[in-house]
mmCIF file of N, CA, C and O in Angstrom:
data_model
loop_
_atom_site.group_PDB
_atom_site.id
_atom_site.type_symbol
_atom_site.label_atom_id
_atom_site.label_comp_id
_atom_site.label_asym_id
_atom_site.label_seq_id
_atom_site.Cartn_x
_atom_site.Cartn_y
_atom_site.Cartn_z
ATOM 1 N N UNK F 1 9.361 7.893 1.930
ATOM 2 C CA UNK F 1 8.511 6.309 2.436
ATOM 3 C C UNK F 1 9.779 5.628 1.733
ATOM 4 O O UNK F 1 10.061 5.350 0.248
ATOM 5 N N UNK F 2 10.216 4.928 1.926
ATOM 6 C CA UNK F 2 10.670 3.460 1.551
ATOM 7 C C UNK F 2 9.821 3.055 1.327
ATOM 8 O O UNK F 2 9.240 1.900 2.377
ATOM 9 N N UNK F 3 10.053 2.281 0.113
ATOM 10 C CA UNK F 3 9.006 0.382 -0.534
ATOM 11 C C UNK F 3 8.930 -0.233 0.992
ATOM 12 O O UNK F 3 9.419 -0.765 0.632
ATOM 13 N N UNK F 4 7.438 -0.345 1.084
ATOM 14 C CA UNK F 4 6.599 -1.168 2.236
ATOM 15 C C UNK F 4 7.254 -1.645 3.478
ATOM 16 O O UNK F 4 7.472 -1.967 4.257
ATOM 17 N N UNK F 5 9.559 -0.999 3.505
ATOM 18 C CA UNK F 5 10.350 -0.966 5.052
ATOM 19 C C UNK F 5 10.195 -2.197 5.446
ATOM 20 O O UNK F 5 9.821 -2.574 6.616
ATOM 21 N N UNK F 6 10.839 -3.397 4.176
ATOM 22 C CA UNK F 6 10.725 -4.492 5.420
ATOM 23 C C UNK F 6 9.154 -5.196 5.751
ATOM 24 O O UNK F 6 9.108 -5.786 6.876
ATOM 25 N N UNK F 7 8.164 -4.751 5.592
ATOM 26 C CA UNK F 7 7.239 -5.005 6.273
ATOM 27 C C UNK F 7 6.295 -4.292 7.660
ATOM 28 O O UNK F 7 5.429 -4.401 7.786
ATOM 29 N N UNK F 8 7.401 -3.242 7.657
ATOM 30 C CA UNK F 8 7.062 -2.465 8.563
ATOM 31 C C UNK F 8 5.229 -1.707 8.285
ATOM 32 O O UNK F 8 5.130 -1.295 9.131
ATOM 33 N N UNK F 9 5.420 -0.960 7.229
ATOM 34 C CA UNK F 9 4.338 -0.650 7.217
ATOM 35 C C UNK F 9 2.951 -2.399 7.072
ATOM 36 O O UNK F 9 1.755 -0.699 6.795
ATOM 37 N N UNK F 10 2.867 -2.872 6.880
ATOM 38 C CA UNK F 10 1.825 -3.704 7.078
ATOM 39 C C UNK F 10 1.871 -3.994 8.191
ATOM 40 O O UNK F 10 0.986 -4.584 8.885
ATOM 41 N N UNK F 11 3.331 -4.771 8.904
ATOM 42 C CA UNK F 11 3.498 -5.141 10.086
ATOM 43 C C UNK F 11 3.439 -4.483 11.401
ATOM 44 O O UNK F 11 2.649 -4.370 12.952
ATOM 45 N N UNK F 12 4.332 -3.174 11.443
ATOM 46 C CA UNK F 12 4.317 -2.239 12.551
ATOM 47 C C UNK F 12 3.075 -1.536 12.585
ATOM 48 O O UNK F 12 3.939 -0.349 13.738
ATOM 49 N N UNK F 13 2.118 -0.993 12.243
ATOM 50 C CA UNK F 13 1.092 0.025 12.539
ATOM 51 C C UNK F 13 0.597 -0.645 13.724
ATOM 52 O O UNK F 13 0.171 -1.414 14.555
ATOM 53 N N UNK F 14 1.015 0.993 14.436
ATOM 54 C CA UNK F 14 -0.543 1.115 15.172
ATOM 55 C C UNK F 14 -1.807 1.817 15.758
ATOM 56 O O UNK F 14 -2.319 1.397 16.814
ATOM 57 N N UNK F 15 -2.053 1.712 14.471
ATOM 58 C CA UNK F 15 -3.776 1.322 14.625
ATOM 59 C C UNK F 15 -3.977 1.471 12.744
ATOM 60 O O UNK F 15 -2.887 1.389 11.625
ATOM 61 N N UNK F 16 -4.905 1.266 12.726
ATOM 62 C CA UNK F 16 -5.986 0.690 11.138
ATOM 63 C C UNK F 16 -5.717 1.529 10.898
ATOM 64 O O UNK F 16 -6.953 2.519 10.710
ATOM 65 N N UNK F 17 -5.668 1.279 9.271
ATOM 66 C CA UNK F 17 -5.476 2.691 7.995
ATOM 67 C C UNK F 17 -6.504 2.560 7.853
ATOM 68 O O UNK F 17 -7.486 1.831 7.405
ATOM 69 N N UNK F 18 -7.421 4.174 7.164
ATOM 70 C CA UNK F 18 -8.429 3.882 6.472
ATOM 71 C C UNK F 18 -8.221 3.983 5.816
ATOM 72 O O UNK F 18 -8.196 4.939 4.543
ATOM 73 N N UNK F 19 -9.492 2.714 4.789
ATOM 74 C CA UNK F 19 -9.080 1.986 3.343
ATOM 75 C C UNK F 19 -10.804 3.064 2.534
ATOM 76 O O UNK F 19 -10.589 3.290 1.318
ATOM 77 N N UNK F 20 -10.960 4.304 3.713
ATOM 78 C CA UNK F 20 -12.457 3.952 2.428
ATOM 79 C C UNK F 20 -12.515 4.847 1.761
ATOM 80 O O UNK F 20 -12.888 5.353 0.625
ATOM 81 N N UNK F 21 -11.235 5.735 1.622
ATOM 82 C CA UNK F 21 -10.667 6.719 0.065
ATOM 83 C C UNK F 21 -10.566 6.018 -1.271
ATOM 84 O O UNK F 21 -9.684 5.958 -2.451
ATOM 85 N N UNK F 22 -10.212 4.780 -0.591
ATOM 86 C CA UNK F 22 -9.471 3.829 -2.007
ATOM 87 C C UNK F 22 -10.504 2.837 -2.259
ATOM 88 O O UNK F 22 -9.901 2.366 -3.107
ATOM 89 N N UNK F 23 -11.438 2.518 -1.586
ATOM 90 C CA UNK F 23 -12.254 1.640 -1.908
ATOM 91 C C UNK F 23 -12.632 1.117 -3.426
ATOM 92 O O UNK F 23 -12.461 0.421 -3.718
ATOM 93 N N UNK F 24 -12.887 1.798 -3.970
ATOM 94 C CA UNK F 24 -14.215 2.903 -5.339
ATOM 95 C C UNK F 24 -12.823 2.195 -6.213
ATOM 96 O O UNK F 24 -12.630 2.107 -7.171
ATOM 97 N N UNK F 25 -11.453 2.866 -5.530
ATOM 98 C CA UNK F 25 -10.303 1.755 -7.171
ATOM 99 C C UNK F 25 -10.225 0.422 -6.713
ATOM 100 O O UNK F 25 -8.940 0.286 -7.401
ATOM 101 N N UNK F 26 -10.438 -0.127 -5.432
ATOM 102 C CA UNK F 26 -10.694 -1.912 -6.024
ATOM 103 C C UNK F 26 -9.352 -2.346 -5.155
ATOM 104 O O UNK F 26 -9.393 -3.220 -4.834
ATOM 105 N N UNK F 27 -8.973 -1.211 -3.864
ATOM 106 C CA UNK F 27 -8.496 -1.510 -2.977
ATOM 107 C C UNK F 27 -8.894 -1.588 -1.495
ATOM 108 O O UNK F 27 -10.196 -1.398 -1.099
ATOM 109 N N UNK F 28 -8.332 -3.345 -1.223
ATOM 110 C CA UNK F 28 -9.357 -3.652 -0.047
ATOM 111 C C UNK F 28 -9.191 -3.525 0.624
ATOM 112 O O UNK F 28 -9.110 -4.384 2.538
ATOM 113 N N UNK F 29 -7.937 -4.191 1.396
ATOM 114 C CA UNK F 29 -6.594 -4.163 2.073
ATOM 115 C C UNK F 29 -5.685 -3.411 2.015
ATOM 116 O O UNK F 29 -5.177 -2.656 1.121
ATOM 117 N N UNK F 30 -5.198 -2.948 3.325
ATOM 118 C CA UNK F 30 -3.538 -2.007 3.647
ATOM 119 C C UNK F 30 -2.082 -3.010 2.845
ATOM 120 O O UNK F 30 -1.946 -1.657 2.350
ATOM 121 N N UNK F 31 -1.873 -4.159 2.177
ATOM 122 C CA UNK F 31 -0.970 -4.163 1.852
ATOM 123 C C UNK F 31 -1.463 -3.896 -0.099
ATOM 124 O O UNK F 31 -0.204 -3.772 -0.408
ATOM 125 N N UNK F 32 -2.827 -4.089 0.040
ATOM 126 C CA UNK F 32 -2.888 -4.031 -1.776
ATOM 127 C C UNK F 32 -3.100 -2.296 -1.574
ATOM 128 O O UNK F 32 -2.355 -2.038 -2.687
ATOM 129 N N UNK F 33 -2.804 -1.373 -0.558
ATOM 130 C CA UNK F 33 -2.863 -0.290 -1.447
ATOM 131 C C UNK F 33 -1.166 0.641 -0.891
ATOM 132 O O UNK F 33 -0.757 0.910 -1.318
ATOM 133 N N UNK F 34 -0.005 -0.644 -0.240
ATOM 134 C CA UNK F 34 0.947 -0.139 -0.408
ATOM 135 C C UNK F 34 1.454 -0.443 -1.654
ATOM 136 O O UNK F 34 2.635 0.461 -2.451
ATOM 137 N N UNK F 35 1.134 -1.765 -1.958
ATOM 138 C CA UNK F 35 1.730 -2.054 -3.346
ATOM 139 C C UNK F 35 1.045 -1.311 -4.559
ATOM 140 O O UNK F 35 2.100 -1.200 -5.620
ATOM 141 N N UNK F 36 0.022 -1.068 -4.589
ATOM 142 C CA UNK F 36 -0.477 0.053 -5.719
ATOM 143 C C UNK F 36 0.533 1.991 -5.609
ATOM 144 O O UNK F 36 0.831 2.284 -6.529
ATOM 145 N N UNK F 37 1.283 2.068 -4.676
ATOM 146 C CA UNK F 37 1.302 2.683 -4.631
ATOM 147 C C UNK F 37 3.206 3.234 -4.582
ATOM 148 O O UNK F 37 3.524 3.565 -5.260
ATOM 149 N N UNK F 38 3.704 1.846 -4.624
ATOM 150 C CA UNK F 38 4.821 1.230 -5.182
ATOM 151 C C UNK F 38 5.051 1.271 -6.960
ATOM 152 O O UNK F 38 5.496 2.453 -7.136
ATOM 153 N N UNK F 39 4.135 0.908 -6.957
ATOM 154 C CA UNK F 39 3.834 0.327 -8.751
ATOM 155 C C UNK F 39 3.196 1.542 -9.060
ATOM 156 O O UNK F 39 3.800 2.419 -10.149
ATOM 157 N N UNK F 40 2.730 2.351 -8.704
ATOM 158 C CA UNK F 40 2.353 3.374 -8.988
ATOM 159 C C UNK F 40 3.779 5.050 -8.950
ATOM 160 O O UNK F 40 3.276 6.460 -9.984
ATOM 161 N N UNK F 41 4.963 4.695 -9.075
ATOM 162 C CA UNK F 41 6.139 5.444 -9.102
ATOM 163 C C UNK F 41 6.900 5.257 -9.774
ATOM 164 O O UNK F 41 6.412 4.109 -10.771
ATOM 165 N N UNK F 42 6.572 6.111 -11.306
ATOM 166 C CA UNK F 42 7.429 6.476 -12.270
ATOM 167 C C UNK F 42 8.116 5.554 -12.509
ATOM 168 O O UNK F 42 8.717 4.671 -13.360
ATOM 169 N N UNK F 43 9.476 5.555 -11.353
ATOM 170 C CA UNK F 43 10.524 4.915 -11.638
ATOM 171 C C UNK F 43 10.710 3.895 -10.652
ATOM 172 O O UNK F 43 11.988 2.300 -11.501
ATOM 173 N N UNK F 44 9.919 3.329 -11.163
ATOM 174 C CA UNK F 44 9.207 1.744 -10.761
ATOM 175 C C UNK F 44 8.721 0.617 -11.464
ATOM 176 O O UNK F 44 7.722 1.283 -12.472
ATOM 177 N N UNK F 45 9.393 -0.558 -11.974
ATOM 178 C CA UNK F 45 8.650 -0.614 -12.789
ATOM 179 C C UNK F 45 8.122 -2.285 -13.081
ATOM 180 O O UNK F 45 7.857 -3.535 -13.492
ATOM 181 N N UNK F 46 8.775 -2.832 -11.589
ATOM 182 C CA UNK F 46 8.135 -3.995 -10.784
ATOM 183 C C UNK F 46 8.643 -4.520 -10.235
ATOM 184 O O UNK F 46 9.595 -3.483 -8.925
ATOM 185 N N UNK F 47 7.496 -4.699 -9.147
ATOM 186 C CA UNK F 47 7.720 -5.585 -7.110
ATOM 187 C C UNK F 47 7.881 -6.497 -7.709
ATOM 188 O O UNK F 47 6.962 -7.532 -7.614
ATOM 189 N N UNK F 48 7.533 -6.946 -6.680
ATOM 190 C CA UNK F 48 8.612 -8.244 -5.882
ATOM 191 C C UNK F 48 8.029 -8.606 -4.603
ATOM 192 O O UNK F 48 8.671 -8.688 -4.275
ATOM 193 N N UNK F 49 6.411 -8.780 -4.509
ATOM 194 C CA UNK F 49 6.791 -8.893 -3.132
ATOM 195 C C UNK F 49 6.801 -9.857 -2.253
ATOM 196 O O UNK F 49 6.182 -11.248 -2.970
ATOM 197 N N UNK F 50 6.837 -10.600 -1.101
ATOM 198 C CA UNK F 50 7.395 -11.102 -0.214
ATOM 199 C C UNK F 50 6.197 -11.018 0.684
ATOM 200 O O UNK F 50 5.021 -10.952 0.908
ATOM 201 N N UNK F 51 5.632 -13.032 0.256
ATOM 202 C CA UNK F 51 4.651 -13.383 1.229
ATOM 203 C C UNK F 51 5.014 -14.453 1.792
ATOM 204 O O UNK F 51 5.276 -15.582 0.869
ATOM 205 N N UNK F 52 4.286 -15.491 3.081
ATOM 206 C CA UNK F 52 4.334 -16.409 3.133
ATOM 207 C C UNK F 52 2.918 -17.049 3.128
ATOM 208 O O UNK F 52 3.255 -18.891 3.566
ATOM 209 N N UNK F 53 1.594 -16.629 3.125
ATOM 210 C CA UNK F 53 0.694 -16.912 2.637
ATOM 211 C C UNK F 53 0.370 -16.932 1.870
ATOM 212 O O UNK F 53 -0.155 -16.073 1.384
ATOM 213 N N UNK F 54 0.058 -18.484 0.747
ATOM 214 C CA UNK F 54 -0.497 -18.477 -0.619
ATOM 215 C C UNK F 54 -1.464 -17.625 -0.498
ATOM 216 O O UNK F 54 -1.855 -16.929 -1.859
ATOM 217 N N UNK F 55 -2.813 -17.629 0.165
ATOM 218 C CA UNK F 55 -4.362 -16.069 0.043
ATOM 219 C C UNK F 55 -3.424 -14.754 -0.332
ATOM 220 O O UNK F 55 -4.374 -14.603 -1.842
ATOM 221 N N UNK F 56 -2.801 -14.624 -0.322
ATOM 222 C CA UNK F 56 -1.788 -13.464 -0.498
ATOM 223 C C UNK F 56 -1.825 -13.261 -1.693
ATOM 224 O O UNK F 56 -1.150 -11.944 -2.803
ATOM 225 N N UNK F 57 -1.791 -14.033 -2.833
ATOM 226 C CA UNK F 57 -0.973 -14.426 -3.795
ATOM 227 C C UNK F 57 -2.010 -12.905 -4.031
ATOM 228 O O UNK F 57 -1.265 -12.579 -5.274
ATOM 229 N N UNK F 58 -3.097 -14.122 -4.752
ATOM 230 C CA UNK F 58 -4.755 -12.962 -5.477
ATOM 231 C C UNK F 58 -4.653 -11.809 -5.442
ATOM 232 O O UNK F 58 -4.735 -11.381 -5.783
ATOM 233 N N UNK F 59 -4.593 -11.154 -4.056
ATOM 234 C CA UNK F 59 -4.543 -10.192 -3.128
ATOM 235 C C UNK F 59 -3.551 -9.211 -4.226
ATOM 236 O O UNK F 59 -3.431 -7.780 -3.757
ATOM 237 N N UNK F 60 -2.372 -9.877 -3.877
ATOM 238 C CA UNK F 60 -1.358 -8.665 -4.427
ATOM 239 C C UNK F 60 -1.525 -9.054 -6.057
ATOM 240 O O UNK F 60 -1.273 -7.606 -6.581
ATOM 241 N N UNK F 61 -2.273 -9.795 -7.016
ATOM 242 C CA UNK F 61 -2.101 -9.261 -8.220
ATOM 243 C C UNK F 61 -2.917 -8.577 -8.358
ATOM 244 O O UNK F 61 -3.370 -7.803 -9.403
ATOM 245 N N UNK F 62 -3.970 -8.324 -8.016
ATOM 246 C CA UNK F 62 -5.412 -7.166 -7.688
ATOM 247 C C UNK F 62 -4.484 -5.697 -7.922
ATOM 248 O O UNK F 62 -4.937 -4.919 -8.517
ATOM 249 N N UNK F 63 -3.859 -5.979 -6.796
ATOM 250 C CA UNK F 63 -2.830 -4.464 -6.721
ATOM 251 C C UNK F 63 -1.752 -4.093 -7.617
ATOM 252 O O UNK F 63 -2.065 -2.784 -8.052
ATOM 253 N N UNK F 64 -1.270 -5.094 -8.743
ATOM 254 C CA UNK F 64 -0.727 -5.528 -9.800
ATOM 255 C C UNK F 64 -0.934 -4.649 -10.794
ATOM 256 O O UNK F 64 -0.822 -4.591 -12.077
ATOM 257 N N UNK F 65 -2.565 -4.582 -10.930
ATOM 258 C CA UNK F 65 -3.899 -4.680 -11.430
ATOM 259 C C UNK F 65 -4.377 -3.430 -12.182
ATOM 260 O O UNK F 65 -5.154 -2.981 -12.410
ATOM 261 N N UNK F 66 -4.086 -2.707 -11.154
ATOM 262 C CA UNK F 66 -4.621 -1.080 -10.415
ATOM 263 C C UNK F 66 -3.511 0.004 -11.751
ATOM 264 O O UNK F 66 -2.560 -0.008 -11.649
ATOM 265 N N UNK F 67 -4.473 0.338 -12.200
ATOM 266 C CA UNK F 67 -3.578 1.382 -13.407
ATOM 267 C C UNK F 67 -4.065 3.188 -12.289
ATOM 268 O O UNK F 67 -5.213 3.175 -12.833
ATOM 269 N N UNK F 68 -2.446 3.598 -12.587
ATOM 270 C CA UNK F 68 -2.859 5.297 -13.124
ATOM 271 C C UNK F 68 -3.906 5.907 -11.454
ATOM 272 O O UNK F 68 -4.149 6.489 -11.454
ATOM 273 N N UNK F 69 -2.953 4.886 -10.320
ATOM 274 C CA UNK F 69 -3.314 5.867 -9.152
ATOM 275 C C UNK F 69 -3.401 6.894 -9.050
ATOM 276 O O UNK F 69 -2.595 7.809 -9.056
ATOM 277 N N UNK F 70 -3.645 8.008 -9.113
ATOM 278 C CA UNK F 70 -4.156 9.128 -9.705
ATOM 279 C C UNK F 70 -2.806 9.757 -7.673
ATOM 280 O O UNK F 70 -3.222 8.635 -6.643
ATOM 281 N N UNK F 71 -1.807 11.196 -8.344
ATOM 282 C CA UNK F 71 -1.413 11.037 -7.088
ATOM 283 C C UNK F 71 -1.986 12.066 -5.504
ATOM 284 O O UNK F 71 -1.382 11.896 -4.231
ATOM 285 N N UNK F 72 -2.969 12.085 -5.845
ATOM 286 C CA UNK F 72 -3.745 12.768 -4.451
ATOM 287 C C UNK F 72 -4.162 10.826 -3.047
ATOM 288 O O UNK F 72 -3.588 11.457 -2.179
ATOM 289 N N UNK F 73 -4.233 9.836 -4.647
ATOM 290 C CA UNK F 73 -4.624 8.609 -3.859
ATOM 291 C C UNK F 73 -2.563 7.926 -2.702
ATOM 292 O O UNK F 73 -2.478 7.737 -2.588
ATOM 293 N N UNK F 74 -2.453 8.329 -3.848
ATOM 294 C CA UNK F 74 -1.061 7.944 -3.747
ATOM 295 C C UNK F 74 -0.241 9.124 -1.691
ATOM 296 O O UNK F 74 -0.402 8.139 -1.253
ATOM 297 N N UNK F 75 -0.900 10.169 -1.956
ATOM 298 C CA UNK F 75 -0.243 11.373 -1.187
ATOM 299 C C UNK F 75 -1.425 11.064 0.132
ATOM 300 O O UNK F 75 -0.128 10.768 1.120
ATOM 301 N N UNK F 76 -2.571 10.566 0.202
ATOM 302 C CA UNK F 76 -3.145 10.299 0.938
ATOM 303 C C UNK F 76 -2.746 8.795 1.953
ATOM 304 O O UNK F 76 -2.357 8.477 3.260
ATOM 305 N N UNK F 77 -1.967 7.505 0.621
ATOM 306 C CA UNK F 77 -1.568 6.646 1.527
ATOM 307 C C UNK F 77 0.041 6.837 2.264
ATOM 308 O O UNK F 77 0.170 6.353 3.674
ATOM 309 N N UNK F 78 0.294 7.309 1.722
ATOM 310 C CA UNK F 78 1.813 8.244 2.441
ATOM 311 C C UNK F 78 1.068 8.838 4.042
ATOM 312 O O UNK F 78 1.724 8.379 4.672
ATOM 313 N N UNK F 79 0.156 9.835 3.632
ATOM 314 C CA UNK F 79 -0.165 10.410 4.974
ATOM 315 C C UNK F 79 -0.533 9.406 5.977
ATOM 316 O O UNK F 79 -0.440 9.568 6.911
ATOM 317 N N UNK F 80 -1.552 8.349 5.473
ATOM 318 C CA UNK F 80 -2.177 7.762 6.873
ATOM 319 C C UNK F 80 -1.304 6.705 7.167
ATOM 320 O O UNK F 80 -1.249 6.127 7.984
ATOM 321 N N UNK F 81 0.282 6.251 6.193
ATOM 322 C CA UNK F 81 0.644 5.198 6.860
ATOM 323 C C UNK F 81 1.390 6.058 8.184
ATOM 324 O O UNK F 81 2.184 5.481 9.295
ATOM 325 N N UNK F 82 2.070 7.493 7.432
ATOM 326 C CA UNK F 82 2.586 8.056 8.307
ATOM 327 C C UNK F 82 1.943 8.268 10.385
ATOM 328 O O UNK F 82 2.078 7.982 10.928
ATOM 329 N N UNK F 83 0.090 8.693 9.785
ATOM 330 C CA UNK F 83 -0.270 8.820 11.230
ATOM 331 C C UNK F 83 -0.425 7.693 11.892
ATOM 332 O O UNK F 83 -1.374 7.471 12.709
ATOM 333 N N UNK F 84 0.076 6.074 10.928
ATOM 334 C CA UNK F 84 -0.561 4.682 11.661
ATOM 335 C C UNK F 84 0.166 4.624 12.250
ATOM 336 O O UNK F 84 0.628 3.282 13.059
ATOM 337 N N UNK F 85 2.225 4.934 11.907
ATOM 338 C CA UNK F 85 2.959 3.912 12.789
ATOM 339 C C UNK F 85 3.434 4.398 13.567
ATOM 340 O O UNK F 85 3.096 5.362 14.362
#
């Protein structure tokens, strides 16, 4: 999965992703899930999310504070993205 694919993994979904397995870890939006997925990759040291909405700055910051996203949740996010495209 290419990181966010220029917004396609947020704006181009045909179905609503199921966030229920992610909420206990503090993830409340699909954008947060995708940012946390990218940041959990050990090859990634920084993510600069783009947004045109100031209210999303706090949402993005929450995703950056999630530490140690387990591999099973990373796999879930990947599968859920594929299911919803």
